[in-house]
Coordinates of C-alpha atoms in Angstrom, one line a residue:
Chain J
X18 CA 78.3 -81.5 35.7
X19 CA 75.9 -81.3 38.7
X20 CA 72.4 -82.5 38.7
X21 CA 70.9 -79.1 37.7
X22 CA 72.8 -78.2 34.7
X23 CA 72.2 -82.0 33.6
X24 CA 68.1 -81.6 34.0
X25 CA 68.6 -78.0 32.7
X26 CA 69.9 -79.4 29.9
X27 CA 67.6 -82.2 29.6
X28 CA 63.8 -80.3 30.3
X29 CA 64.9 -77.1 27.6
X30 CA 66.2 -79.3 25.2
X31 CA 63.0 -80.7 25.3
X32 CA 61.0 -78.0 25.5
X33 CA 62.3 -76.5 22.6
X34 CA 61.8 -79.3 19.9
X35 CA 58.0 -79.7 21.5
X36 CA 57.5 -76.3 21.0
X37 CA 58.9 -76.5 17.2
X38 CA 56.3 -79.5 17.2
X39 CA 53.5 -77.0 18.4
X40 CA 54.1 -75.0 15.4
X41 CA 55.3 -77.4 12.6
X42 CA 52.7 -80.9 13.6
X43 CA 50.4 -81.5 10.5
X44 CA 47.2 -82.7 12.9
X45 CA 46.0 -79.8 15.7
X46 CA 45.4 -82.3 17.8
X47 CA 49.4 -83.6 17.9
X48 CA 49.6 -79.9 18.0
X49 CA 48.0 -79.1 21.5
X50 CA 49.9 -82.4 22.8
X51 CA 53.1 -81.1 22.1
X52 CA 52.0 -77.5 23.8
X53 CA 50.5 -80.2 27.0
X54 CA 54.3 -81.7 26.7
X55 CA 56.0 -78.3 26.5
X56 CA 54.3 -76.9 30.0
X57 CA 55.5 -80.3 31.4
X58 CA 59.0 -78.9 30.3
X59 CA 58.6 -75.7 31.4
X60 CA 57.5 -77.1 35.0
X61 CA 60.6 -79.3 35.1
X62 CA 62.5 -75.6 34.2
X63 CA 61.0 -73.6 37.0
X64 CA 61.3 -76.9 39.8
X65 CA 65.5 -76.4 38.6
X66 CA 64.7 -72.9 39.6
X67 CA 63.3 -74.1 42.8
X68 CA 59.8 -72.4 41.9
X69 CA 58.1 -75.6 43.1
X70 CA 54.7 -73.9 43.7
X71 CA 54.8 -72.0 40.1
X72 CA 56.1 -75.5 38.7
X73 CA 52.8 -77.3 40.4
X74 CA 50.7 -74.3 39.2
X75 CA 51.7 -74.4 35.5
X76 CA 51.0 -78.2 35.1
X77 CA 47.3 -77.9 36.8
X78 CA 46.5 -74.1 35.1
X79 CA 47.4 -74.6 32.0
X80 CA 48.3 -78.3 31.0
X81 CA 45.4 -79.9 33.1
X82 CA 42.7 -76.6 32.8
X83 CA 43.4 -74.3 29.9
X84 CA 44.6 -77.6 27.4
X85 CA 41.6 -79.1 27.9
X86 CA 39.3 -76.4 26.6
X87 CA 41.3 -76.4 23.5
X88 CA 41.5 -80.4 23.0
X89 CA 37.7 -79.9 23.8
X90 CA 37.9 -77.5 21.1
X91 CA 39.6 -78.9 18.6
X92 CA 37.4 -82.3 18.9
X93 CA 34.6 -81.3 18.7
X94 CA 34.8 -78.6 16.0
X95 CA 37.2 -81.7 14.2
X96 CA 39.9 -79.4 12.4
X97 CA 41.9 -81.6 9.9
X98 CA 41.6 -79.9 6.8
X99 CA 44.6 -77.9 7.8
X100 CA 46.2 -78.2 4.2
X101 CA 43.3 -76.0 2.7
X102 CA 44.1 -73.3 5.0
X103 CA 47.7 -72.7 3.6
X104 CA 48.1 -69.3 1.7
X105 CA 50.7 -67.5 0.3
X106 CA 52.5 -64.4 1.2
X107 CA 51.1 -62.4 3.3
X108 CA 51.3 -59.6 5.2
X109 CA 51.2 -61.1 8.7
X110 CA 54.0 -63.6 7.7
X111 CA 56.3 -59.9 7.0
X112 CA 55.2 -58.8 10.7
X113 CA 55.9 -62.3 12.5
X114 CA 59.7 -62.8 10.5
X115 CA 60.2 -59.0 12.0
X116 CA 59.0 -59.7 15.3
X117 CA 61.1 -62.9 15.7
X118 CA 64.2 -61.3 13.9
X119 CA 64.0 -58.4 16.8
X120 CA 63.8 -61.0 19.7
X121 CA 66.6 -63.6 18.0
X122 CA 68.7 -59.9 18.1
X123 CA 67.9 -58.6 21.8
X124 CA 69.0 -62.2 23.1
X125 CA 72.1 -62.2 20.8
X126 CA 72.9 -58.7 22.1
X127 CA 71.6 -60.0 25.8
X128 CA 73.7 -63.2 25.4
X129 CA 76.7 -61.0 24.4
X130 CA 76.8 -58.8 27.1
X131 CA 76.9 -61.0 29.5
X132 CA 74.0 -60.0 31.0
X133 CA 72.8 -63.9 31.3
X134 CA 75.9 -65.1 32.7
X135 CA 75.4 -64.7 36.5
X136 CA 72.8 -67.4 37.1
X137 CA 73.8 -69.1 39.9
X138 CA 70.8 -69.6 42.0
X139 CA 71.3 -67.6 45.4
X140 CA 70.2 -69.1 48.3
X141 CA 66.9 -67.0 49.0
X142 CA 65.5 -68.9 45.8
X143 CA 64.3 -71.7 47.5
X144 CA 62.7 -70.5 49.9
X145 CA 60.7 -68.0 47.8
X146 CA 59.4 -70.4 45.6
X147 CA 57.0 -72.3 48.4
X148 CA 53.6 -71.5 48.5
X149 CA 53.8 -70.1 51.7
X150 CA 55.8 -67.1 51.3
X151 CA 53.6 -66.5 47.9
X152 CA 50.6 -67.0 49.7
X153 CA 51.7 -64.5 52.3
X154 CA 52.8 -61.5 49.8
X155 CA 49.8 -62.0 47.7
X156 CA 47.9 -61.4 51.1
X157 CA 50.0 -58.8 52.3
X158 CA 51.7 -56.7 50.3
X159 CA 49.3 -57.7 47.0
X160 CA 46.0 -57.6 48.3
X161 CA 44.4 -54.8 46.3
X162 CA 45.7 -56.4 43.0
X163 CA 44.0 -59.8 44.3
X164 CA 40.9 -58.7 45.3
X165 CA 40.8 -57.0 42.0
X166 CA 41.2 -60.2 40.0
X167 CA 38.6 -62.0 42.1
X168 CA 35.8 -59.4 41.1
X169 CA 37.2 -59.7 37.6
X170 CA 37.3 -63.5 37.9
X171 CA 33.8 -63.3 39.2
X172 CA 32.2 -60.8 37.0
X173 CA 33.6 -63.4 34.0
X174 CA 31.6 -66.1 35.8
X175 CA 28.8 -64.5 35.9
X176 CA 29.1 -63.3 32.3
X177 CA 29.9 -66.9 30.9
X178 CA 26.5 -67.9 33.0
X179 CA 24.9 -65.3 31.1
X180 CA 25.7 -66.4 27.8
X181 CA 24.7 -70.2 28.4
X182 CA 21.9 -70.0 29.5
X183 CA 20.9 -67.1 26.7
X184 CA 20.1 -69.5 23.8
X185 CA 18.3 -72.4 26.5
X186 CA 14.8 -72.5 25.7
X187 CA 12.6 -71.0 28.6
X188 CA 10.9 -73.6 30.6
X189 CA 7.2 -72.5 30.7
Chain Y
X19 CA 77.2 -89.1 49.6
X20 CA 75.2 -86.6 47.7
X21 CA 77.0 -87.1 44.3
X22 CA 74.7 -87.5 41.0
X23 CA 75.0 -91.3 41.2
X24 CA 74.0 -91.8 44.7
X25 CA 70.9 -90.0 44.1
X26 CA 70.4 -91.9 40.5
X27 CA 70.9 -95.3 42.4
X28 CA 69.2 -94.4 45.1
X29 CA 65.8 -93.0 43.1
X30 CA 66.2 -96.1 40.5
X31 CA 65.9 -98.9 43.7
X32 CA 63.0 -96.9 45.6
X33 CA 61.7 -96.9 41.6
X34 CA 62.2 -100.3 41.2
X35 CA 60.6 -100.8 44.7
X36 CA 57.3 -99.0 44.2
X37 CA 56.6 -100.1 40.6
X38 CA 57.1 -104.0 41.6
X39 CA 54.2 -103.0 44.5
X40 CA 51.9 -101.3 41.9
X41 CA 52.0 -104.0 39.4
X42 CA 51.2 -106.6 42.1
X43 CA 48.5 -104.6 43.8
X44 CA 47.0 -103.8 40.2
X45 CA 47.3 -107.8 39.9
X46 CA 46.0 -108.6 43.4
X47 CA 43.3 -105.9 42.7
X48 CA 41.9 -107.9 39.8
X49 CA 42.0 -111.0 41.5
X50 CA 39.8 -109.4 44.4
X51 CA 37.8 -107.7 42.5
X52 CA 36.2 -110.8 40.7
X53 CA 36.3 -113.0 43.7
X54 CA 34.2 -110.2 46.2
X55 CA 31.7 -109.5 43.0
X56 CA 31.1 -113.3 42.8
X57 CA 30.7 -113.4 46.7
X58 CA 28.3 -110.6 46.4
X59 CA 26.7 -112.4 43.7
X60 CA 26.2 -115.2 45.8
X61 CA 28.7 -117.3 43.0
X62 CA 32.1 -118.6 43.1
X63 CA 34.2 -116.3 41.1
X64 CA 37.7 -117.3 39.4
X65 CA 38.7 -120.3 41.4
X66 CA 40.4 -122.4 38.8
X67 CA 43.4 -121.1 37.8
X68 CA 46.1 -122.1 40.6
X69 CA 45.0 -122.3 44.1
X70 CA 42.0 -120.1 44.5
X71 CA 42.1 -119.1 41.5
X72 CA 45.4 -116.8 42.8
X73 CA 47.0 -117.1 39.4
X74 CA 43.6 -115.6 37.3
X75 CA 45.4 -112.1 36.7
X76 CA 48.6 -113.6 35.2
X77 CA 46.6 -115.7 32.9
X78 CA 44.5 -113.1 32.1
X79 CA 48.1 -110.7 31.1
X80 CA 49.3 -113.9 29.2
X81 CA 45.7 -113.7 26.9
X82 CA 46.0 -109.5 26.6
X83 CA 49.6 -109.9 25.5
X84 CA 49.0 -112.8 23.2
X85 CA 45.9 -111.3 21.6
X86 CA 46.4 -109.4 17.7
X87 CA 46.6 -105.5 18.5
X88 CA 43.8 -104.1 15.9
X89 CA 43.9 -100.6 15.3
X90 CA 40.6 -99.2 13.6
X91 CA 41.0 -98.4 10.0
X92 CA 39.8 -94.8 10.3
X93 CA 41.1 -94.1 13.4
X94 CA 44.3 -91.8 14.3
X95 CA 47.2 -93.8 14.3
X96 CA 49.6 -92.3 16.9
X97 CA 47.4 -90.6 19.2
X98 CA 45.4 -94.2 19.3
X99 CA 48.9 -95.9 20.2
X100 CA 50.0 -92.7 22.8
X101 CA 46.5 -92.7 24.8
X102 CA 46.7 -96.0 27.0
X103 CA 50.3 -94.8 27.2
X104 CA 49.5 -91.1 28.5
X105 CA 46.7 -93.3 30.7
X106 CA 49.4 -95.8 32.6
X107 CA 51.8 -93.1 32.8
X108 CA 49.6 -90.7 34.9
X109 CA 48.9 -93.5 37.0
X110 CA 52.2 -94.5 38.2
X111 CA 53.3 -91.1 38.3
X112 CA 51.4 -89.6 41.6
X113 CA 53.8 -92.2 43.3
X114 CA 56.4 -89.5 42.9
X115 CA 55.2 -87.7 46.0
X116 CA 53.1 -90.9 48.0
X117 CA 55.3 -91.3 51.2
X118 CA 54.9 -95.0 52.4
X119 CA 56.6 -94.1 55.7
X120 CA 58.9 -92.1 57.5
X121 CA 62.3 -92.4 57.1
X122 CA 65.3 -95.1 58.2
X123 CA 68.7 -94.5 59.0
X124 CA 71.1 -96.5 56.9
X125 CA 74.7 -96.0 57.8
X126 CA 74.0 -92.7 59.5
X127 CA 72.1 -92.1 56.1
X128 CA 68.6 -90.7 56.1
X129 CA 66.5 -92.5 53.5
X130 CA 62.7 -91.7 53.0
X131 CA 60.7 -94.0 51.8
X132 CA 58.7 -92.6 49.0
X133 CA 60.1 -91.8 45.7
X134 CA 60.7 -88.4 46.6
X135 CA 64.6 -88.3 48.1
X136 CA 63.8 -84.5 49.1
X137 CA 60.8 -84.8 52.3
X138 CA 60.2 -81.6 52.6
X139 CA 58.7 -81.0 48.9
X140 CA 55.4 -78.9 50.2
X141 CA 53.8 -79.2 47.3
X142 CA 52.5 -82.9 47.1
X143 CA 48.7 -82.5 47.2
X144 CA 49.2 -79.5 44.6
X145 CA 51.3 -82.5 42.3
X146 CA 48.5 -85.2 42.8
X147 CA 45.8 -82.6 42.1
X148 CA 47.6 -81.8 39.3
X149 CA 48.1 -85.2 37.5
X150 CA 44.2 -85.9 38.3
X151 CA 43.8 -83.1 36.0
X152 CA 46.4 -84.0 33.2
X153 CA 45.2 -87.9 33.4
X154 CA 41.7 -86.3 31.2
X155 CA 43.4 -86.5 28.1
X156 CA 44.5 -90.2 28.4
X157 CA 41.0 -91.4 28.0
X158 CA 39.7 -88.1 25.8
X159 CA 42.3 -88.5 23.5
X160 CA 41.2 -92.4 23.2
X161 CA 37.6 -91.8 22.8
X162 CA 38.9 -89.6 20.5
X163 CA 41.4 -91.0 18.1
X164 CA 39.3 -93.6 17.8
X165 CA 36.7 -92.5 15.4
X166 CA 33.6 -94.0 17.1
X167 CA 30.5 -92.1 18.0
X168 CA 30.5 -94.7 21.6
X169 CA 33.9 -93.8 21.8
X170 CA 33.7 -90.4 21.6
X171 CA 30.7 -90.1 23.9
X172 CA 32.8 -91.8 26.2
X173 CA 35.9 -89.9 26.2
X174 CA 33.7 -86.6 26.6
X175 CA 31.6 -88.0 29.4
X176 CA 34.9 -88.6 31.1
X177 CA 36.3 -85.0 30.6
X178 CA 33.1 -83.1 31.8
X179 CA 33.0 -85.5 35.0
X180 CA 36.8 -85.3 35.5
X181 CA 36.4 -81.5 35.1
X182 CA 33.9 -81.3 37.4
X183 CA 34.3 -83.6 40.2
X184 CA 38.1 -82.2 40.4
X185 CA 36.6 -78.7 41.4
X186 CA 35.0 -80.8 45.0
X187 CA 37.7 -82.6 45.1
X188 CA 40.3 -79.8 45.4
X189 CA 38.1 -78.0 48.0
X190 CA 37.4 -80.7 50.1
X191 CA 41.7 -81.2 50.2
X192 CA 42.2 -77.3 51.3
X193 CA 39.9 -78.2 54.5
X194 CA 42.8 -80.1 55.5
X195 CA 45.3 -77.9 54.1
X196 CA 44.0 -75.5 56.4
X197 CA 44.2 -77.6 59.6
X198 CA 47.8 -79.0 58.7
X199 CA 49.2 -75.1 57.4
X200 CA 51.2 -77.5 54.9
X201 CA 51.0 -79.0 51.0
X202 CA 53.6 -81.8 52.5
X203 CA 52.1 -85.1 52.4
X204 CA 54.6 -86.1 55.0
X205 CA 53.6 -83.1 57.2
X206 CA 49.7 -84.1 56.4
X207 CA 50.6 -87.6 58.0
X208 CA 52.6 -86.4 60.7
X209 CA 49.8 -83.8 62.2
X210 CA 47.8 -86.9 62.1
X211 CA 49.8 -88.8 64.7
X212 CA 48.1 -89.9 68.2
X213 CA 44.6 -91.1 65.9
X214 CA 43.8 -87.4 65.2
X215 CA 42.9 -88.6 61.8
X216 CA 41.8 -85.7 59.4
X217 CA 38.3 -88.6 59.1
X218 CA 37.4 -87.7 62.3
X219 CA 38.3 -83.5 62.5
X220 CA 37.1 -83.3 58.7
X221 CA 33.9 -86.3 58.0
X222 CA 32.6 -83.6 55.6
X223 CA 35.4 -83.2 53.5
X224 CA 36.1 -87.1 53.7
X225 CA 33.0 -87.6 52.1
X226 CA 33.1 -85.1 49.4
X227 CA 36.6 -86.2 48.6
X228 CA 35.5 -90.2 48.7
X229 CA 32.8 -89.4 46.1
X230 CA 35.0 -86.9 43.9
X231 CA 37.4 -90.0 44.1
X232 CA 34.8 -92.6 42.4
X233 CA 34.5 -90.0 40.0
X234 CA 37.8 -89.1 39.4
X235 CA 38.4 -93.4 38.8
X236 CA 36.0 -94.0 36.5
X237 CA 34.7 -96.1 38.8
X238 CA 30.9 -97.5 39.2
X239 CA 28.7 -95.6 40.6
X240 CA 30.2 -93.1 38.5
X241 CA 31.6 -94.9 35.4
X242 CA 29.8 -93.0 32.7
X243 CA 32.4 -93.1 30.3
X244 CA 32.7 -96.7 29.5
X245 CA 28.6 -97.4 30.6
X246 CA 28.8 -100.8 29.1
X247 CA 24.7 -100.4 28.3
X248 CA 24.5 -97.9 26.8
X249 CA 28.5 -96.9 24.8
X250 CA 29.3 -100.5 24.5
X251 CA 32.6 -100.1 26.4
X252 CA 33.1 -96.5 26.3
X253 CA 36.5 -95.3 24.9
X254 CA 37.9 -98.4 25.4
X255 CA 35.6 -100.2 22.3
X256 CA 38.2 -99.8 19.6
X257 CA 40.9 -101.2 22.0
X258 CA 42.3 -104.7 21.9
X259 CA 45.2 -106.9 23.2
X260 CA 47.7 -105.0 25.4
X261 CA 46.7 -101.7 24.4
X262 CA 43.4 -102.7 26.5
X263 CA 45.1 -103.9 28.8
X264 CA 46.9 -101.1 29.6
X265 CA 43.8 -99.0 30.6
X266 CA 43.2 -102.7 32.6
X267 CA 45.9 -101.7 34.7
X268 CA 45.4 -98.2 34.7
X269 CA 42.0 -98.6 36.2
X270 CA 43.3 -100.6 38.9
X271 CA 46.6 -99.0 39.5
X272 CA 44.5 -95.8 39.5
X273 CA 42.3 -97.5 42.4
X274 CA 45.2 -98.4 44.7
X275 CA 46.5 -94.6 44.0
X276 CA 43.4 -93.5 45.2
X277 CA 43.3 -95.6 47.9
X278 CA 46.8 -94.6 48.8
X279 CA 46.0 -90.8 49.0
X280 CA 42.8 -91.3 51.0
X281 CA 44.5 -93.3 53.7
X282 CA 47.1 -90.7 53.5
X283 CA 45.2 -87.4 54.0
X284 CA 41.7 -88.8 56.1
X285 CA 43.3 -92.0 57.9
X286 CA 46.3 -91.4 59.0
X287 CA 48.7 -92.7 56.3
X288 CA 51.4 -94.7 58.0
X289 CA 51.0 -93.0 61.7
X290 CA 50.9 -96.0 64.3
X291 CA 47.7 -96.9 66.2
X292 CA 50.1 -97.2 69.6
X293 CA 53.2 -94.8 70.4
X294 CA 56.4 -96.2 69.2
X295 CA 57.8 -96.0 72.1
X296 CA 55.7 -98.4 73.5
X297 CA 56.8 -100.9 70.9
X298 CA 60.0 -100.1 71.8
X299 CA 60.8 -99.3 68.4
X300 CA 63.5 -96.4 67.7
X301 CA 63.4 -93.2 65.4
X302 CA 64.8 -94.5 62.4
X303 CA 64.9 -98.0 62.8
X304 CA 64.3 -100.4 60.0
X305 CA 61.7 -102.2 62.4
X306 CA 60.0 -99.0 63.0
X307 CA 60.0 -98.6 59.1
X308 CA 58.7 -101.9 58.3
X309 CA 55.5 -101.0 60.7
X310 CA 55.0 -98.2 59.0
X311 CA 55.3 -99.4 56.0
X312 CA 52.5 -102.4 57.3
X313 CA 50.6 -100.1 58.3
X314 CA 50.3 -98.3 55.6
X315 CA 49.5 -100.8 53.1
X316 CA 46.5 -102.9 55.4
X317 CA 44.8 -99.2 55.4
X318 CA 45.1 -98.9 51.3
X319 CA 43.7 -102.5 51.3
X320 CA 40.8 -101.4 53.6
X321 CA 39.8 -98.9 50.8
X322 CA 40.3 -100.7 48.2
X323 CA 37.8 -103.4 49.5
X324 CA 36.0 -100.8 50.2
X325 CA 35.9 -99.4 46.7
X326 CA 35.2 -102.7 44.9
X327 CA 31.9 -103.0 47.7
X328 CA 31.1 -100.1 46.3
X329 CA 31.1 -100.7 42.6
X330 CA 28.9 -104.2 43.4
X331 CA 26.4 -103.1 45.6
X332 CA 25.2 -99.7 44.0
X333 CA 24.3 -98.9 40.5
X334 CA 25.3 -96.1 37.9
X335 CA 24.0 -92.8 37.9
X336 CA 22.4 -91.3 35.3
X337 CA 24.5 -88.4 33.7
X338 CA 22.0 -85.6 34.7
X339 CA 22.3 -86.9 38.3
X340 CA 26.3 -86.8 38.4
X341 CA 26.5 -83.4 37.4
X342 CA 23.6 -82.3 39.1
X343 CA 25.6 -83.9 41.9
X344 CA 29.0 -82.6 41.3
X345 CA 28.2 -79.4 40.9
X346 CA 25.0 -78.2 43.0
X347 CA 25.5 -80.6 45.9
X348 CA 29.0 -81.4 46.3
X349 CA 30.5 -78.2 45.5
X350 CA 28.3 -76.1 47.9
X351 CA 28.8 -78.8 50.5
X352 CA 32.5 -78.2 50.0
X353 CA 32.2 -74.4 50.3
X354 CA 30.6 -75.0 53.5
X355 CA 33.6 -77.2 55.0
X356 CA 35.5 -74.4 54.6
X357 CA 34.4 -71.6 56.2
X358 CA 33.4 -74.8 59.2
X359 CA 37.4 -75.6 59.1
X360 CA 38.1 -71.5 59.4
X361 CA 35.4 -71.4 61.8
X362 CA 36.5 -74.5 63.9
X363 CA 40.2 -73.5 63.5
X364 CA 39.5 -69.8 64.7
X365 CA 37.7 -70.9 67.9
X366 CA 40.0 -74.0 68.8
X367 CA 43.7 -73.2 68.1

C-alpha cells in the first residue's frame, strides 16, 4: 500500500457518495454543498495524478466561482418545495436509465479489457502538470484556440453588461 | 526514510506545531486587539483578568464554551451547525502551503518548515487564492441557514465583497508572480533575499492587495457584513455559545493568515535583514532556522498591529463606496501594475 493508492482510495471513495448526495439530498442547498465537497474530491484526484495546477484550478473555477452563483441562486430564489416537484414516469426518466445503462456497460467492457489496468503514473506526469509548461503550450502551440476564447469571454462580458443595465431606469 | 509513517508523523508534529501557533496568536490577537482599541480610546482596556489582563481571551473561551448553544427555531439545522465549521476550517487550512522558513537538516534529513513536506509545490498563491474564494460560503451559508432578514443581508453583503475584492486581489498577486516567474511561496521568499522586498519593486500592488485583504477579512473599514448599526451583528445574530465563537476565532485566525501571506509576498517573509553568513549561521542549521522562524513571526505581528490600527482609527464604508471602490478604482489600478511590472520587467531584466 503506498501513499497514492491509500489517498486514491480515500478522495474517490469520497467523491462518489458526495456525488450520490448531489443527486439524492432532500434540501438544494445540501445539494450544491455536496457538489462544493465533490470538486474538493476531485482536486484531491487530479493532485494524486500530479495535475497540481488543474487541481488548484478546479477548487477556485468551480468550487469557489461557479458554486457560488448557484448558492446565490438557490438563496435567493429559496427552493424548498422540492416535494411538489416530484412526478411520475416520464419520458426523460426512460432516456437518463438508457444513457446510464450505456456508460455502466462501456466501463464494464473498458474495465474488462484491461484497457484501465496500466496506470502507473510515468514519470513525464509531474512535470506536465505545473503551470509552467501549461502556460507555455497554451501560448505556444494553443494560441489561436486562446485568443478565440478571450473574444468569446469578452463578447459574454459585454453581453451580460448589456442585459444589466437594460431594465435600470435612465438617469435623466 | 520516505515510508507512509514517516511522512504521517512527520505532517501530524509540523500539524500539531502550526495549529498550537494559530490558536495562541488568535488568543494573543484578541487580547491586543482590546487593549490597542482602549489605548486609542484613551481607556484602559481588559486589565483585570491575570496580569494585564493577559488571561482576558481564556476567560472569555471559558464563557463561549459554557454558554447554552440556541439554534433558531426556523432556521436550517445542519447547515446552521456546518457554517462556523466550513468558516474555521478555511482558516486554518491556507497554513497547508505558509512556509515559516527554510529548511533544517536533521540527521542528514531535510525538513521544511511549513506543513507542506514537498517545497517545491508551485502552486501556493493559486491554493491561498483559492481557499479565499471557497471561505464565501462559510459566512453565506450562515446568514443563510439562519432565517433572518439581518442575517441574510449580511451573508450576501459578504459574498458580493468577497466576490469582488478577490478579482484586485488576484491581480495585484500576478504583479509579483510576474517578477518571481514562480507560484512557489518559498521561491516568492527566496527572490526576496538581500531586502529586495516585492513592497518596495511592487508599492502599487502592495496597496491594492492590503485593501483587497481588509476586504477579504471582514475587517473594519470594510466589515459590511456584520455592520453592527445597521444588521445588528450581521450573520453572526442567530449565533450563540461556541458556535459564535468559532467565527470569534475565525476572524482572528483569518487576520494572522492574512498577515502571514502579506509578510510573505511584499516583506520578505522569513529572508534575514543581514546575510547569514555574517551571523555565522550555516545552511541548514537549527540556529539559522530559529531566526527565520523569528523573523518571520515579528513581521506578521507588525501587520497585525497594523490591522487592528486600522479597524480603530478609520470608519466603515458605505456599501456603494466599497464596490464603487472594488471595482472602478482598484481593479483598473491593478490592470495598470501590470502592464508597469511587464513594462518594468522588459526594460530591467
Amino acid at each position: 500500500m503506498t501513499l497514492e493508492i491509500i489517498s486514491f482510495v480515500v478522495f474517490a471513495l469520497l467523491a462518489i457518495a458526495s456525488a450520490l448526495l448531489v443527486i439524492t439530498a432532500k434540501h438544494p442547498v445540501v445539494s450544491a454543498m455536496s457538489m462544493i465537497f465533490h470538486f474538493f474530491m476531485l482536486a484531491g484526484l487530479y493532485l494524486t495524478l500530479s495535475a497540481q495546477f488543474i487541481a488548484v484550478m478546479q477548487v477556485m473555477v468551480y468550487a469557489g466561482a461557479i458554486m457560488v452563483l448557484v448558492v446565490f441562486a438557490i438563496m435567493l430564489l429559496n427552493l424548498g418545495d422540492e416535494g411538489k416537484l416530484r412526478s411520475g414516469f416520464n419520458f426523460r426518466k426512460l432516456v437518463a436509465w438508457f444513457l446510464g445503462g450505456a456508460l455502466a456497460v462501456q466501463i464494464a467492457v473498458l474495465l474488462s479489457n484491461g484497457a484501465l489496468s496500466n496506470t502507473a503514473i510515468s514519470e513525464k506526469a509531474s512535470e506536465l502538470g505545473t503551470a509552467q509548461v501549461i502556460g507555455g503550450e497554451l501560448f505556444t502551440n494553443y494560441i489561436y484556440p486562446i485568443e478565440i476564447v478571450g473574444i468569446l469571454l469578452f463578447a459574454a462580458i459585454v453581453g451580460a453588461i448589456y442585459m444589466a443595465k437594460k431594465n435600470l431606469p435612465t438617469e435623466e | 526514510m520516505d515510508s507512509f509513517l514517516y511522512i504521517l508523523a512527520l505532517a501530524g508534529i509540523k500539524l500539531g506545531i502550526v495549529f498550537t501557533l494559530v490558536l495562541l496568536a488568535a488568543a494573543a490577537l484578541v487580547y491586543l486587539e482590546r487593549r490597542i482599541a482602549g489605548i486609542i480610546q484613551d481607556r484602559l482596556g481588559p486589565n483585570r483578568t491575570g496580569p494585564f489582563g493577559l488571561l482576558q481571551p481564556f476567560a472569555d473561551v471559558t464563557k463561549l464554551l459554557m454558554k447554552e448553544d440556541i439554534v433558531p427555531e426556523a432556521a436550517n439545522k445542519k447547515i446552521h451547525g456546518i457554517a462556523p465549521i466550513i468558516t474555521l476550517g478555511v482558516a486554518f487550512v491556507v497554513y497547508a502551503v505558509i512556509p515559516f522558513g527554510d529548511y533544517i537538516l536533521i540527521n542528514g534529513e531535510k525538513i521544511y518548515m511549513g506543513l507542506a513536506t514537498a517545497p517545491d509545490i508551485n502552486i501556493g498563491i493559486l491554493f491561498i487564492l483559492a481557499m479565499t474564494s471557497v471561505g464565501i460560503y462559510g459566512i453565506t451559508l450562515a446568514g443563510w441557514s439562519s432565517n433572518n432578514k439581518y442575517s441574510l443581508i449580511g451573508g450576501l453583503r459578504s459574498a458580493a465583497q468577497m466576490v469582488s475584492y478577490e478579482i484586485a486581489m488576484g491581480l495585484a498577486l500576478v504583479g509579483v508572480v510576474m517578477l518571481t516567474g514562480s507560484f512557489g511561496l518559498s521561491d516568492i521568499v527566496r527572490h526576496q533575499d538581500g531586502w529586495l522586498w516585492n513592497i518596495f519593486t511592487q508599492p502599487l500592488g502592495f496597496i491594492i492587495f492590503l485593501t483587497a485583504s481588509f476586504a477579504e477579512m471582514n475587517r473594519t473599514p470594510f466589515d459590511l457584513p456584520e455592520a453592527d448599526a445597521e444588521l445588528v451583528g450581521g450573520y453572526n445574530t442567530e449565533y450563540s455559545g461556541m458556535k459564535f465563537g468559532m467565527f470569534f476565532l475565525a476572524e482572528y485566525a483569518n487576520m494572522a493568515t492574512s498577515s502571514a501571506i502579506i509578510a510573505l509576498v511584499y516583506l520578505g517573509g522569513w529572508t534575514l535583514p543581514v546575510p547569514a553568513e555574517t551571523l555565522g549561521l550555516e545552511d541548514g542549521s537549527v540556529l539559522l532556522g530559529l531566526a527565520q522562524f523569528v523573523t518571520f513571526i515579528v513581521k506578521i505581528f507588525a501587520m497585525t498591529i497594523f490591522i487592528i490600527w486600522v479597524r480603530w482609527s478609520i470608519p466603515r464604508f458605505r456599501y456603494d463606496q466599497l464596490m464603487h471602490l472594488g471595482w472602478k478604482i482598484l481593479l483598473p489600478l491593478g490592470l495598470i501594475n501590470l502592464v508597469l511590472t511587464a513594462v518594468g520587467i522588459k526594460i530591467f531584466a
